[in-house]
Amino acid sequence: MIHSLSLSDVLADHARSRPEVTAVVDGELRLTYPELDERVTRLAAALERLGVSAGDRVLWLGQNAYAVLELLLACSRLGAICCPANWRQSADELRFVLSDLTPAAVFWERSETTEQLREESWVQAGEEYERLIAEAPARDFPQVADTEPVLALYTAAFAGRPSAALLSNAALVAHATSLLVVRQMEPGFTFLNNGPLFHVGTMMFCLATLQIGGTNVFTPAFDPEEVCQLVDAERVTQAFLFGGMIDAVAKANAGGKYDLSSLRFVAHSAEWDDMITVDDSPWCRSRMGGYGQTEVGGMLTFLGLAEGGAGFAGRPSPLAQVRILAPDGGEVPVGETGEICARGKTLFSGYFARPDLNAEKTAYGWHHTGDLGRREPDGTITFIGPKLRMIKSGAENVYPAEVERALKSHPAVADAAVIGVPDPDWHQAVKAVVALKPGAEATADELVEHVRGVLAAYKRPRHVTFVDAVPKRGFTPDYDALDAAHGGGNYPGT
Amino acid sequence: MIHSLSLSDVLADHARSRPEVTAVVDGELRLTYPELDERVTRLAAALERLGVSAGDRVLWLGQNAYAVLELLLACSRLGAICCPANWRQSADELRFVLSDLTPAAVFWERSETTEQLREESWVQAGEEYERLIAEAPARDFPQVADTEPVLALYTAAFAGRPSAALLSNAALVAHATSLLVVRQMEPGFTFLNNGPLFHVGTMMFCLATLQIGGTNVFTPAFDPEEVCQLVDAERVTQAFLFGGMIDAVAKANAGGKYDLSSLRFVAHSAEWDDMITVDDSPWCRSRMGGYGQTEVGGMLTFLGLAEGGAGFAGRPSPLAQVRILAPDGGEVPVGETGEICARGKTLFSGYFARPDLNAEKTAYGWHHTGDLGRREPDGTITFIGPKLRMIKSGAENVYPAEVERALKSHPAVADAAVIGVPDPDWHQAVKAVVALKPGAEATADELVEHVRGVLAAYKRPRHVTFVDAVPKRGFTPDYDALDAAHGGGNYPGT
């Protein structure tokens, strides 16, 4: 296993190569890399005592804390899998996670829901957790292959219930390295973990900071004033901030009470740009982000690798390949819509205990993201929307997301959903269910003509129904309710 | 094989993601990524027609050229192994390579030695090579696992004969990515391949440039005036330059005949710094380089990751671990000397056809570099020197054992030892200490000519001293005594 490099190995090397560097800051707690390494070894031994073996799951039910990183690293050392779950979920949702993941150990923080669910064997964060570490021996662990999964993050609620995406040590190390490249991270990088660690968006920067031997600062949740305090006190390089969060931080620091100049981040507003150091890395230089999902380790494409490109999602990570594929596995021509598919070093190892879904997601040897995209003539990628449903009109595939996007670009449309209704000639016909903006007017013919202007003719709705509001399930249309109310049916595969 | 990413895959993605980017420039030849991709597919098909199968070796005997990169990528597509050999070697040395590597196909450029050795089946660079590509079909190839070796580089002639280090696709991609991190390479990076591609120092930047979708410019050998012309014409970002080479380029551009401002490189002299753009990446910022060897893919440690550090070799690559080990496999305490050992994503897959040596090099589950080092209290690494001796003449490694073997093959020589003496131009020069057989006669010039006849010119002794007997320590020359008596010094690491 000379080629293996797990998260545990990364930590073990930093303990030797960076003995004086602060690895973790959380409130009063400060740990150097050797201190973190020793605590992780003791924690791994403690997990073993709790009955956790290689391949077992360890669940964290709490807010952001240093313990999340320690548990993840201890699981890596042991060959186990750490799952930081969304602590804001309902008791029902958490019950599902517990029965789905069957964790060998659960660590919890006090909240209304955890109080309700807790069992005798659960370990409480704080004193009980610290006692566990203090009483465990520091002993050597054999090397664990980096192909083993180490992190589980719940996502992809396609069927109404989420699934746990498993990320291997190798995938996390590779993804972290891709961020080092695009964000041009260097030793000394200090990341403020103020976003939720059960989400890949925060976790990916936490792990990139670990990879380069930087400092991770933890705070339970986002508080603009506290962000200012921590940036000032810890000379933070980057925090988990975008849009309105940036405005809130800038507002909290109105008058320049705190020194935020250590932040090297994206330009946002004149006020903000004056407080921080506007960064020149590809990640920060123009538009931040790209296209990603938990199943690819975080980011699959980066805007910073495609400055001035036509596509709204940029170009692939240097450690991944992207193909736009048709349902038969063939490559779709440039400019046409297909499913965004991927291969590469950062990809996940499937969902925990979902063999059928996993087989479906890896059809033709490519990971199928479930999202639609398009390759632009300049090679950049445009993300169109989630595939979710497909309508079969004649021989053609029509993706509701694409038609909905077109409908919503009409100035009178507030919201729109598209379903397929049985059609004697075409098997299915496209039907649009549209909510207009208050006071706005548009006829069915006008909307059909509008769609015709931006999409191929076969994708245009043959029927349009106006409603006051499109029914939703979370952020997406409630297609089952729409089908029932508006005569949907005959979908391919049904 | 959703996690696999070979060099061939990297190229296939660029062909889609960067259709307009120039991948290769060589004289009049300019290839975009889609053009390179199609040529590589045809070349892979042509190699198959020549009888090359997965695992077979393909030998390049010539100077730097676009064909080296194309052959490497075609081998990746096919699962074969490309070996760009040192074309400056003697006929004897090349004969050894041919018998050791047993290549299934040989590509050659005209030279005194290749003329001597060529066989009917060999393909000549230029017209014959181009015809081969033109006549081959463009067909699809199945995916090749990135764990397969794809590059063979001869090195490590410690036992008197070199061995071919095998580097896998995964190791080369990982190493390229580590350079993207430390050198902060971005799309648009243009690398001038003016150093030899049979040497990892040039090859590693060629492949990092491929990885980020940049442009590789090829020139047969180093010519200061031509470097200036190419930098100006192609807006080159970096060339293979150090020490005296930089002075030579600055001198060739005295008066500012060429615009070298696209070069983003290390500061060197006031004159040089004015001509170029001094770069701020960790690779260029203070001291360039670190510690490396072919067997780790290039660099194992980087000075740029340890600014102000005590160790002379910096800190480990973000994709590798380093341990200083004792002969019994235990870790040596901080401050004490041991062997530099490594694990990680960039490591080689062993030497071709050297099972015993490979077992020895991977004792205790760590790659043993054969070099001595020390961990400093601040965690940085100091490179002390080869466990066995090595002389550094210019950028070339000269292994005493190899030159001694050549000297001893002369009928008048009873015994010989080779040391390195300080040299103002080449850092070190080779010095031979020779004991002749009783009654035998040979002049210094005769012996130098003899070595020249069997080894590459740069390995020949520049100085010869005759002694009655070579001092020994056991069976090997007593190098310390020889250095003391004959002015040895300036060894690498000292």
Short mmCIF file of N, CA, C and O in Angstrom, two decimals, chain A residues 1-5 9 12-13 16-20 143 146 170 173 177 180-181 184-187 211-212 280 282 285 304-305 315-316 318-323 331 342-345 347-349 362 365-367 375 377-380, chain B residues 1-5 9 12-13 16-20 143 146 170 173 177 180-181 184-187 211-212 280 282 285 304-305 315-316 318-323 331 342-345 347-349 362 365-367 375 377-380:
data_model
loop_
_atom_site.label_atom_id
_atom_site.label_comp_id
_atom_site.label_asym_id
_atom_site.label_seq_id
_atom_site.Cartn_x
_atom_site.Cartn_y
_atom_site.Cartn_z
N MET A 1 0.83 -1.21 0.00
CA MET A 1 0.00 0.00 0.00
C MET A 1 0.87 1.26 0.00
O MET A 1 0.52 2.25 0.66
N ILE A 2 1.94 1.21 -0.78
CA ILE A 2 2.84 2.36 -0.85
C ILE A 2 2.17 3.56 -1.50
O ILE A 2 2.54 4.72 -1.24
N HIS A 3 1.13 3.32 -2.34
CA HIS A 3 0.46 4.42 -3.04
C HIS A 3 -0.74 4.99 -2.28
O HIS A 3 -1.39 5.90 -2.76
N SER A 4 -1.03 4.43 -1.12
CA SER A 4 -2.22 4.83 -0.37
C SER A 4 -1.94 6.10 0.43
O SER A 4 -0.86 6.26 0.99
N LEU A 5 -2.93 7.00 0.46
CA LEU A 5 -2.80 8.22 1.26
C LEU A 5 -4.18 8.56 1.83
O LEU A 5 -5.00 9.17 1.16
N ASP A 9 -3.34 9.39 7.17
CA ASP A 9 -1.94 9.52 6.75
C ASP A 9 -1.55 10.99 6.61
O ASP A 9 -0.44 11.39 6.97
N ALA A 12 -0.95 12.23 10.00
CA ALA A 12 0.29 11.68 10.56
C ALA A 12 1.51 12.39 9.98
O ALA A 12 2.50 12.63 10.69
N ASP A 13 1.46 12.74 8.69
CA ASP A 13 2.60 13.45 8.11
C ASP A 13 2.69 14.88 8.65
O ASP A 13 3.79 15.35 8.98
N ARG A 16 4.44 15.31 11.87
CA ARG A 16 5.90 15.31 11.76
C ARG A 16 6.43 16.56 11.06
O ARG A 16 7.44 17.13 11.45
N SER A 17 5.73 16.95 9.98
CA SER A 17 6.25 18.04 9.13
C SER A 17 5.88 19.43 9.64
O SER A 17 6.49 20.42 9.24
N ARG A 18 4.85 19.51 10.48
CA ARG A 18 4.36 20.81 10.96
C ARG A 18 4.10 20.77 12.46
O ARG A 18 2.99 21.04 12.92
N PRO A 19 5.14 20.42 13.25
CA PRO A 19 4.92 20.22 14.69
C PRO A 19 4.44 21.48 15.40
O PRO A 19 3.81 21.37 16.46
N GLU A 20 4.70 22.64 14.84
CA GLU A 20 4.36 23.88 15.54
C GLU A 20 3.10 24.55 15.01
O GLU A 20 2.68 25.59 15.52
N GLN A 143 -2.00 0.45 8.68
CA GLN A 143 -2.41 1.30 7.56
C GLN A 143 -3.76 0.84 7.00
O GLN A 143 -4.01 -0.36 6.89
N ASP A 146 -6.66 3.62 1.20
CA ASP A 146 -7.38 4.88 0.99
C ASP A 146 -8.60 4.72 0.10
O ASP A 146 -9.37 5.67 -0.07
N ALA A 170 -9.41 8.44 -0.56
CA ALA A 170 -8.73 8.86 -1.79
C ALA A 170 -9.53 9.96 -2.49
O ALA A 170 -8.94 10.93 -3.00
N VAL A 173 -9.12 13.24 -0.49
CA VAL A 173 -7.78 13.81 -0.68
C VAL A 173 -7.68 14.41 -2.08
O VAL A 173 -7.14 15.51 -2.26
N THR A 177 -7.25 18.37 -3.04
CA THR A 177 -6.14 18.83 -3.87
C THR A 177 -6.64 19.70 -5.02
O THR A 177 -5.99 20.68 -5.39
N LEU A 180 -6.99 23.00 -3.65
CA LEU A 180 -5.68 23.64 -3.48
C LEU A 180 -5.25 24.29 -4.78
O LEU A 180 -4.68 25.39 -4.79
N VAL A 181 -5.53 23.60 -5.91
CA VAL A 181 -5.13 24.13 -7.22
C VAL A 181 -5.94 25.38 -7.56
O VAL A 181 -5.37 26.44 -7.84
N GLN A 184 -5.70 28.12 -5.04
CA GLN A 184 -4.29 28.46 -4.77
C GLN A 184 -4.03 28.58 -3.27
O GLN A 184 -3.46 29.56 -2.79
N MET A 185 -4.44 27.54 -2.55
CA MET A 185 -4.23 27.52 -1.10
C MET A 185 -2.77 27.21 -0.78
O MET A 185 -2.12 26.45 -1.48
N GLU A 186 -2.26 27.82 0.27
CA GLU A 186 -0.86 27.68 0.66
C GLU A 186 -0.78 27.38 2.15
O GLU A 186 -1.74 27.61 2.88
N PRO A 187 0.39 26.89 2.60
CA PRO A 187 0.57 26.74 4.05
C PRO A 187 0.24 28.07 4.74
O PRO A 187 0.54 29.13 4.20
N GLN A 211 -5.41 19.37 4.25
CA GLN A 211 -4.47 18.84 3.24
C GLN A 211 -3.21 19.70 3.13
O GLN A 211 -2.11 19.18 3.00
N ILE A 212 -3.36 21.02 3.16
CA ILE A 212 -2.21 21.91 2.98
C ILE A 212 -1.55 22.22 4.33
O ILE A 212 -0.56 22.96 4.40
N ASP A 280 -6.85 36.91 -5.94
CA ASP A 280 -6.62 36.81 -7.38
C ASP A 280 -6.61 35.37 -7.88
O ASP A 280 -6.32 35.11 -9.04
N PRO A 282 -7.95 31.69 -9.25
CA PRO A 282 -9.07 31.40 -10.16
C PRO A 282 -10.40 31.23 -9.41
O PRO A 282 -11.45 31.62 -9.93
N ARG A 285 -11.30 35.00 -8.57
CA ARG A 285 -11.01 36.12 -9.47
C ARG A 285 -12.24 36.72 -10.13
O ARG A 285 -12.39 37.92 -10.19
N GLY A 304 -13.67 29.19 -12.38
CA GLY A 304 -12.33 29.78 -12.43
C GLY A 304 -11.40 29.14 -13.44
O GLY A 304 -10.33 29.66 -13.74
N LEU A 305 -11.80 27.98 -13.98
CA LEU A 305 -11.00 27.35 -15.03
C LEU A 305 -11.53 27.69 -16.42
O LEU A 305 -11.13 27.11 -17.42
N ARG A 315 -15.36 24.76 -16.43
CA ARG A 315 -14.68 23.59 -17.00
C ARG A 315 -14.38 22.57 -15.91
O ARG A 315 -14.27 22.91 -14.74
N PRO A 316 -14.20 21.28 -16.30
CA PRO A 316 -13.99 20.21 -15.31
C PRO A 316 -12.77 20.42 -14.41
O PRO A 316 -11.78 21.03 -14.81
N PRO A 318 -9.36 19.47 -12.63
CA PRO A 318 -8.21 18.77 -13.24
C PRO A 318 -8.17 17.29 -12.88
O PRO A 318 -7.41 16.54 -13.48
N LEU A 319 -8.97 16.84 -11.93
CA LEU A 319 -8.93 15.43 -11.52
C LEU A 319 -10.20 14.68 -11.90
O LEU A 319 -10.49 13.62 -11.35
N ALA A 320 -10.96 15.23 -12.87
CA ALA A 320 -12.19 14.54 -13.30
C ALA A 320 -12.41 14.72 -14.79
O ALA A 320 -11.84 15.61 -15.42
N GLN A 321 -13.23 13.84 -15.34
CA GLN A 321 -13.69 13.95 -16.73
C GLN A 321 -15.20 14.18 -16.71
O GLN A 321 -15.89 13.60 -15.88
N VAL A 322 -15.69 14.93 -17.66
CA VAL A 322 -17.13 15.15 -17.80
C VAL A 322 -17.57 14.76 -19.21
O VAL A 322 -16.87 15.06 -20.19
N ARG A 323 -18.69 14.06 -19.29
CA ARG A 323 -19.32 13.78 -20.59
C ARG A 323 -20.80 14.11 -20.47
O ARG A 323 -21.41 13.89 -19.42
N GLU A 331 -22.61 9.75 -26.45
CA GLU A 331 -22.31 11.15 -26.17
C GLU A 331 -23.22 12.04 -27.00
O GLU A 331 -23.41 11.81 -28.19
N ALA A 342 -19.78 11.78 -15.12
CA ALA A 342 -18.41 12.04 -14.68
C ALA A 342 -17.66 10.76 -14.34
O ALA A 342 -18.26 9.73 -14.01
N ARG A 343 -16.36 10.87 -14.45
CA ARG A 343 -15.41 9.89 -13.93
C ARG A 343 -14.28 10.68 -13.29
O ARG A 343 -14.03 11.81 -13.67
N GLY A 344 -13.57 10.05 -12.38
CA GLY A 344 -12.38 10.73 -11.87
C GLY A 344 -12.06 10.40 -10.43
O GLY A 344 -12.76 9.61 -9.78
N LYS A 345 -10.99 11.03 -9.97
CA LYS A 345 -10.41 10.70 -8.66
C LYS A 345 -11.27 11.17 -7.50
O LYS A 345 -11.11 10.69 -6.39
N LEU A 347 -14.63 11.11 -7.24
CA LEU A 347 -15.99 10.59 -7.19
C LEU A 347 -16.26 9.69 -5.99
O LEU A 347 -15.38 9.03 -5.47
N PHE A 348 -17.53 9.68 -5.58
CA PHE A 348 -17.95 8.91 -4.42
C PHE A 348 -17.95 7.41 -4.71
O PHE A 348 -17.71 6.98 -5.84
N SER A 349 -18.19 6.62 -3.67
CA SER A 349 -18.15 5.15 -3.79
C SER A 349 -19.57 4.58 -3.75
O SER A 349 -19.76 3.44 -3.33
N THR A 362 -24.34 4.26 -12.14
CA THR A 362 -23.05 4.01 -12.80
C THR A 362 -23.23 3.32 -14.15
O THR A 362 -22.31 2.67 -14.64
N GLY A 365 -20.58 2.76 -17.17
CA GLY A 365 -19.24 3.09 -16.63
C GLY A 365 -19.04 4.56 -16.30
O GLY A 365 -17.90 4.99 -16.11
N TRP A 366 -20.12 5.34 -16.26
CA TRP A 366 -20.01 6.75 -15.90
C TRP A 366 -20.96 7.05 -14.74
O TRP A 366 -22.06 6.52 -14.70
N HIS A 367 -20.52 7.90 -13.82
CA HIS A 367 -21.42 8.37 -12.77
C HIS A 367 -22.44 9.32 -13.39
O HIS A 367 -22.07 10.31 -14.04
N ARG A 375 -22.81 20.94 -23.44
CA ARG A 375 -21.45 21.37 -23.75
C ARG A 375 -21.54 22.52 -24.75
O ARG A 375 -22.18 22.38 -25.79
N PRO A 377 -19.99 25.36 -27.51
CA PRO A 377 -18.96 25.22 -28.56
C PRO A 377 -17.53 25.51 -28.06
O PRO A 377 -16.57 24.97 -28.60
N ASP A 378 -17.38 26.32 -27.01
CA ASP A 378 -16.03 26.60 -26.49
C ASP A 378 -15.59 25.55 -25.47
O ASP A 378 -14.55 25.71 -24.83
N GLY A 379 -16.39 24.50 -25.32
CA GLY A 379 -15.98 23.39 -24.44
C GLY A 379 -16.45 23.53 -23.01
O GLY A 379 -16.34 22.59 -22.23
N THR A 380 -16.96 24.70 -22.64
CA THR A 380 -17.43 24.88 -21.26
C THR A 380 -18.79 24.20 -21.08
O THR A 380 -19.45 23.84 -22.05
N MET B 1 -14.59 1.29 -13.21
CA MET B 1 -13.39 2.15 -13.21
C MET B 1 -13.76 3.63 -13.26
O MET B 1 -13.12 4.42 -13.93
N ILE B 2 -14.79 3.94 -12.48
CA ILE B 2 -15.26 5.32 -12.46
C ILE B 2 -14.23 6.25 -11.80
O ILE B 2 -14.20 7.45 -12.08
N HIS B 3 -13.34 5.69 -10.97
CA HIS B 3 -12.35 6.52 -10.28
C HIS B 3 -11.03 6.64 -11.04
O HIS B 3 -10.11 7.29 -10.58
N SER B 4 -10.94 6.00 -12.19
CA SER B 4 -9.69 5.98 -12.92
C SER B 4 -9.52 7.25 -13.76
O SER B 4 -10.48 7.74 -14.35
N LEU B 5 -8.31 7.79 -13.80
CA LEU B 5 -8.03 8.97 -14.63
C LEU B 5 -6.62 8.82 -15.20
O LEU B 5 -5.64 9.13 -14.52
N ASP B 9 -7.15 9.79 -20.56
CA ASP B 9 -8.42 10.39 -20.14
C ASP B 9 -8.31 11.91 -20.03
O ASP B 9 -9.23 12.64 -20.40
N ALA B 12 -8.48 13.22 -23.44
CA ALA B 12 -9.84 13.09 -24.00
C ALA B 12 -10.75 14.16 -23.44
O ALA B 12 -11.61 14.70 -24.15
N ASP B 13 -10.58 14.51 -22.16
CA ASP B 13 -11.42 15.56 -21.60
C ASP B 13 -11.05 16.93 -22.17
O ASP B 13 -11.92 17.72 -22.51
N ARG B 16 -12.56 17.85 -25.40
CA ARG B 16 -13.95 18.32 -25.31
C ARG B 16 -14.04 19.67 -24.62
O ARG B 16 -14.82 20.54 -25.01
N SER B 17 -13.25 19.85 -23.55
CA SER B 17 -13.38 21.06 -22.72
C SER B 17 -12.57 22.24 -23.25
O SER B 17 -12.82 23.38 -22.86
N ARG B 18 -11.58 21.96 -24.08
CA ARG B 18 -10.70 23.02 -24.57
C ARG B 18 -10.47 22.86 -26.07
O ARG B 18 -9.33 22.71 -26.53
N PRO B 19 -11.57 22.88 -26.87
CA PRO B 19 -11.42 22.59 -28.29
C PRO B 19 -10.56 23.60 -29.04
O PRO B 19 -10.00 23.27 -30.09
N GLU B 20 -10.42 24.80 -28.49
CA GLU B 20 -9.70 25.84 -29.23
C GLU B 20 -8.28 26.07 -28.70
O GLU B 20 -7.55 26.90 -29.22
N GLN B 143 -11.35 1.76 -21.89
CA GLN B 143 -10.68 2.45 -20.78
C GLN B 143 -9.55 1.59 -20.22
O GLN B 143 -9.70 0.37 -20.09
N ASP B 146 -5.89 3.37 -14.47
CA ASP B 146 -4.80 4.32 -14.29
C ASP B 146 -3.68 3.79 -13.38
O ASP B 146 -2.65 4.44 -13.23
N ALA B 170 -1.71 7.04 -12.78
CA ALA B 170 -2.20 7.68 -11.56
C ALA B 170 -1.09 8.47 -10.88
O ALA B 170 -1.31 9.58 -10.39
N VAL B 173 -0.39 11.67 -12.95
CA VAL B 173 -1.47 12.64 -12.77
C VAL B 173 -1.37 13.28 -11.38
O VAL B 173 -1.51 14.50 -11.23
N THR B 177 -0.49 17.18 -10.51
CA THR B 177 -1.38 18.00 -9.69
C THR B 177 -0.61 18.67 -8.55
O THR B 177 -0.90 19.81 -8.20
N LEU B 180 0.81 21.64 -9.99
CA LEU B 180 -0.23 22.68 -10.16
C LEU B 180 -0.42 23.45 -8.87
O LEU B 180 -0.58 24.67 -8.88
N VAL B 181 -0.39 22.73 -7.73
CA VAL B 181 -0.58 23.37 -6.43
C VAL B 181 0.59 24.30 -6.12
O VAL B 181 0.40 25.48 -5.84
N GLN B 184 1.27 26.92 -8.70
CA GLN B 184 0.04 27.68 -8.97
C GLN B 184 -0.18 27.87 -10.46
O GLN B 184 -0.37 28.98 -10.97
N MET B 185 -0.14 26.73 -11.17
CA MET B 185 -0.34 26.77 -12.62
C MET B 185 -1.83 26.94 -12.93
O MET B 185 -2.68 26.42 -12.23
N GLU B 186 -2.11 27.67 -13.99
CA GLU B 186 -3.48 27.99 -14.39
C GLU B 186 -3.67 27.70 -15.87
O GLU B 186 -2.68 27.56 -16.60
N PRO B 187 -4.93 27.62 -16.31
CA PRO B 187 -5.15 27.51 -17.76
C PRO B 187 -4.39 28.64 -18.47
O PRO B 187 -4.32 29.75 -17.94
N GLN B 211 -1.91 18.60 -17.81
CA GLN B 211 -2.97 18.42 -16.81
C GLN B 211 -3.88 19.65 -16.70
O GLN B 211 -5.09 19.51 -16.58
N ILE B 212 -3.30 20.83 -16.76
CA ILE B 212 -4.09 22.06 -16.61
C ILE B 212 -4.62 22.55 -17.96
O ILE B 212 -5.30 23.57 -18.03
N ASP B 280 5.25 34.86 -7.96
CA ASP B 280 5.00 34.88 -6.52
C ASP B 280 4.51 33.52 -5.99
O ASP B 280 4.17 33.39 -4.83
N PRO B 282 4.58 29.63 -4.54
CA PRO B 282 5.54 28.99 -3.63
C PRO B 282 6.75 28.39 -4.36
O PRO B 282 7.86 28.41 -3.84
N ARG B 285 8.83 31.66 -5.28
CA ARG B 285 8.91 32.82 -4.41
C ARG B 285 10.26 32.98 -3.74
O ARG B 285 10.81 34.06 -3.69
N GLY B 304 9.13 25.46 -1.36
CA GLY B 304 8.05 26.46 -1.33
C GLY B 304 6.97 26.17 -0.30
O GLY B 304 6.15 27.02 0.00
N LEU B 305 6.97 24.94 0.27
CA LEU B 305 6.01 24.62 1.33
C LEU B 305 6.64 24.80 2.71
O LEU B 305 6.06 24.39 3.71
N ARG B 315 9.27 20.78 2.77
CA ARG B 315 8.27 19.90 3.36
C ARG B 315 7.65 19.01 2.29
O ARG B 315 7.65 19.35 1.12
N PRO B 316 7.04 17.87 2.71
CA PRO B 316 6.51 16.91 1.74
C PRO B 316 5.43 17.48 0.83
O PRO B 316 4.69 18.39 1.22
N PRO B 318 1.88 17.67 -0.92
CA PRO B 318 0.57 17.39 -0.30
C PRO B 318 0.04 16.01 -0.64
O PRO B 318 -0.92 15.56 -0.03
N LEU B 319 0.64 15.30 -1.58
CA LEU B 319 0.16 13.98 -1.96
C LEU B 319 1.11 12.86 -1.56
O LEU B 319 1.06 11.76 -2.11
N ALA B 320 2.02 13.14 -0.60
CA ALA B 320 2.96 12.10 -0.16
C ALA B 320 3.23 12.22 1.33
O ALA B 320 2.99 13.26 1.94
N GLN B 321 3.71 11.13 1.89
CA GLN B 321 4.19 11.11 3.27
C GLN B 321 5.69 10.83 3.26
O GLN B 321 6.16 10.05 2.42
N VAL B 322 6.41 11.40 4.20
CA VAL B 322 7.85 11.14 4.32
C VAL B 322 8.15 10.64 5.74
O VAL B 322 7.61 11.17 6.71
N ARG B 323 8.99 9.63 5.83
CA ARG B 323 9.50 9.18 7.13
C ARG B 323 11.02 9.01 6.99
O ARG B 323 11.51 8.58 5.95
N GLU B 331 11.37 4.41 13.02
CA GLU B 331 11.53 5.82 12.72
C GLU B 331 12.70 6.39 13.53
O GLU B 331 12.82 6.13 14.72
N ALA B 342 9.27 7.05 1.69
CA ALA B 342 8.05 7.73 1.24
C ALA B 342 6.94 6.76 0.92
O ALA B 342 7.16 5.59 0.62
N ARG B 343 5.72 7.29 1.03
CA ARG B 343 4.50 6.66 0.53
C ARG B 343 3.68 7.76 -0.12
O ARG B 343 3.81 8.92 0.25
N GLY B 344 2.79 7.39 -1.02
CA GLY B 344 1.89 8.41 -1.54
C GLY B 344 1.47 8.18 -2.97
O GLY B 344 1.87 7.20 -3.61
N LYS B 345 0.66 9.13 -3.45
CA LYS B 345 0.00 8.98 -4.75
C LYS B 345 0.97 9.13 -5.91
O LYS B 345 0.65 8.72 -7.02
N LEU B 347 4.11 7.97 -6.17
CA LEU B 347 5.24 7.03 -6.19
C LEU B 347 5.21 6.06 -7.38
O LEU B 347 4.15 5.72 -7.89
N PHE B 348 6.38 5.65 -7.79
CA PHE B 348 6.53 4.75 -8.94
C PHE B 348 6.04 3.35 -8.62
O PHE B 348 5.69 3.04 -7.47
N SER B 349 6.00 2.50 -9.65
CA SER B 349 5.49 1.13 -9.49
C SER B 349 6.63 0.12 -9.53
O SER B 349 6.43 -1.03 -9.93
N THR B 362 11.13 -1.57 -1.18
CA THR B 362 9.83 -1.39 -0.51
C THR B 362 9.79 -2.08 0.86
O THR B 362 8.71 -2.38 1.36
N GLY B 365 7.08 -1.68 3.89
CA GLY B 365 5.95 -0.95 3.35
C GLY B 365 6.21 0.50 3.00
O GLY B 365 5.28 1.27 2.79
N TRP B 366 7.48 0.88 2.94
CA TRP B 366 7.85 2.25 2.56
C TRP B 366 8.83 2.19 1.40
O TRP B 366 9.72 1.33 1.36
N HIS B 367 8.69 3.14 0.46
CA HIS B 367 9.69 3.26 -0.60
C HIS B 367 10.97 3.83 -0.01
O HIS B 367 10.95 4.90 0.61
N ARG B 375 15.14 14.87 9.81
CA ARG B 375 13.99 15.71 10.14
C ARG B 375 14.48 16.79 11.09
O ARG B 375 15.06 16.47 12.13
N PRO B 377 13.93 20.04 13.81
CA PRO B 377 12.91 20.26 14.86
C PRO B 377 11.66 20.98 14.37
O PRO B 377 10.58 20.80 14.92
N ASP B 378 11.76 21.79 13.31
CA ASP B 378 10.57 22.47 12.79
C ASP B 378 9.80 21.61 11.78
O ASP B 378 8.86 22.09 11.15
N GLY B 379 10.22 20.35 11.64
CA GLY B 379 9.50 19.42 10.79
C GLY B 379 9.97 19.37 9.35
O GLY B 379 9.55 18.50 8.59
N THR B 380 10.82 20.31 8.97
CA THR B 380 11.33 20.31 7.59
C THR B 380 12.39 19.22 7.43
O THR B 380 12.90 18.68 8.41
#
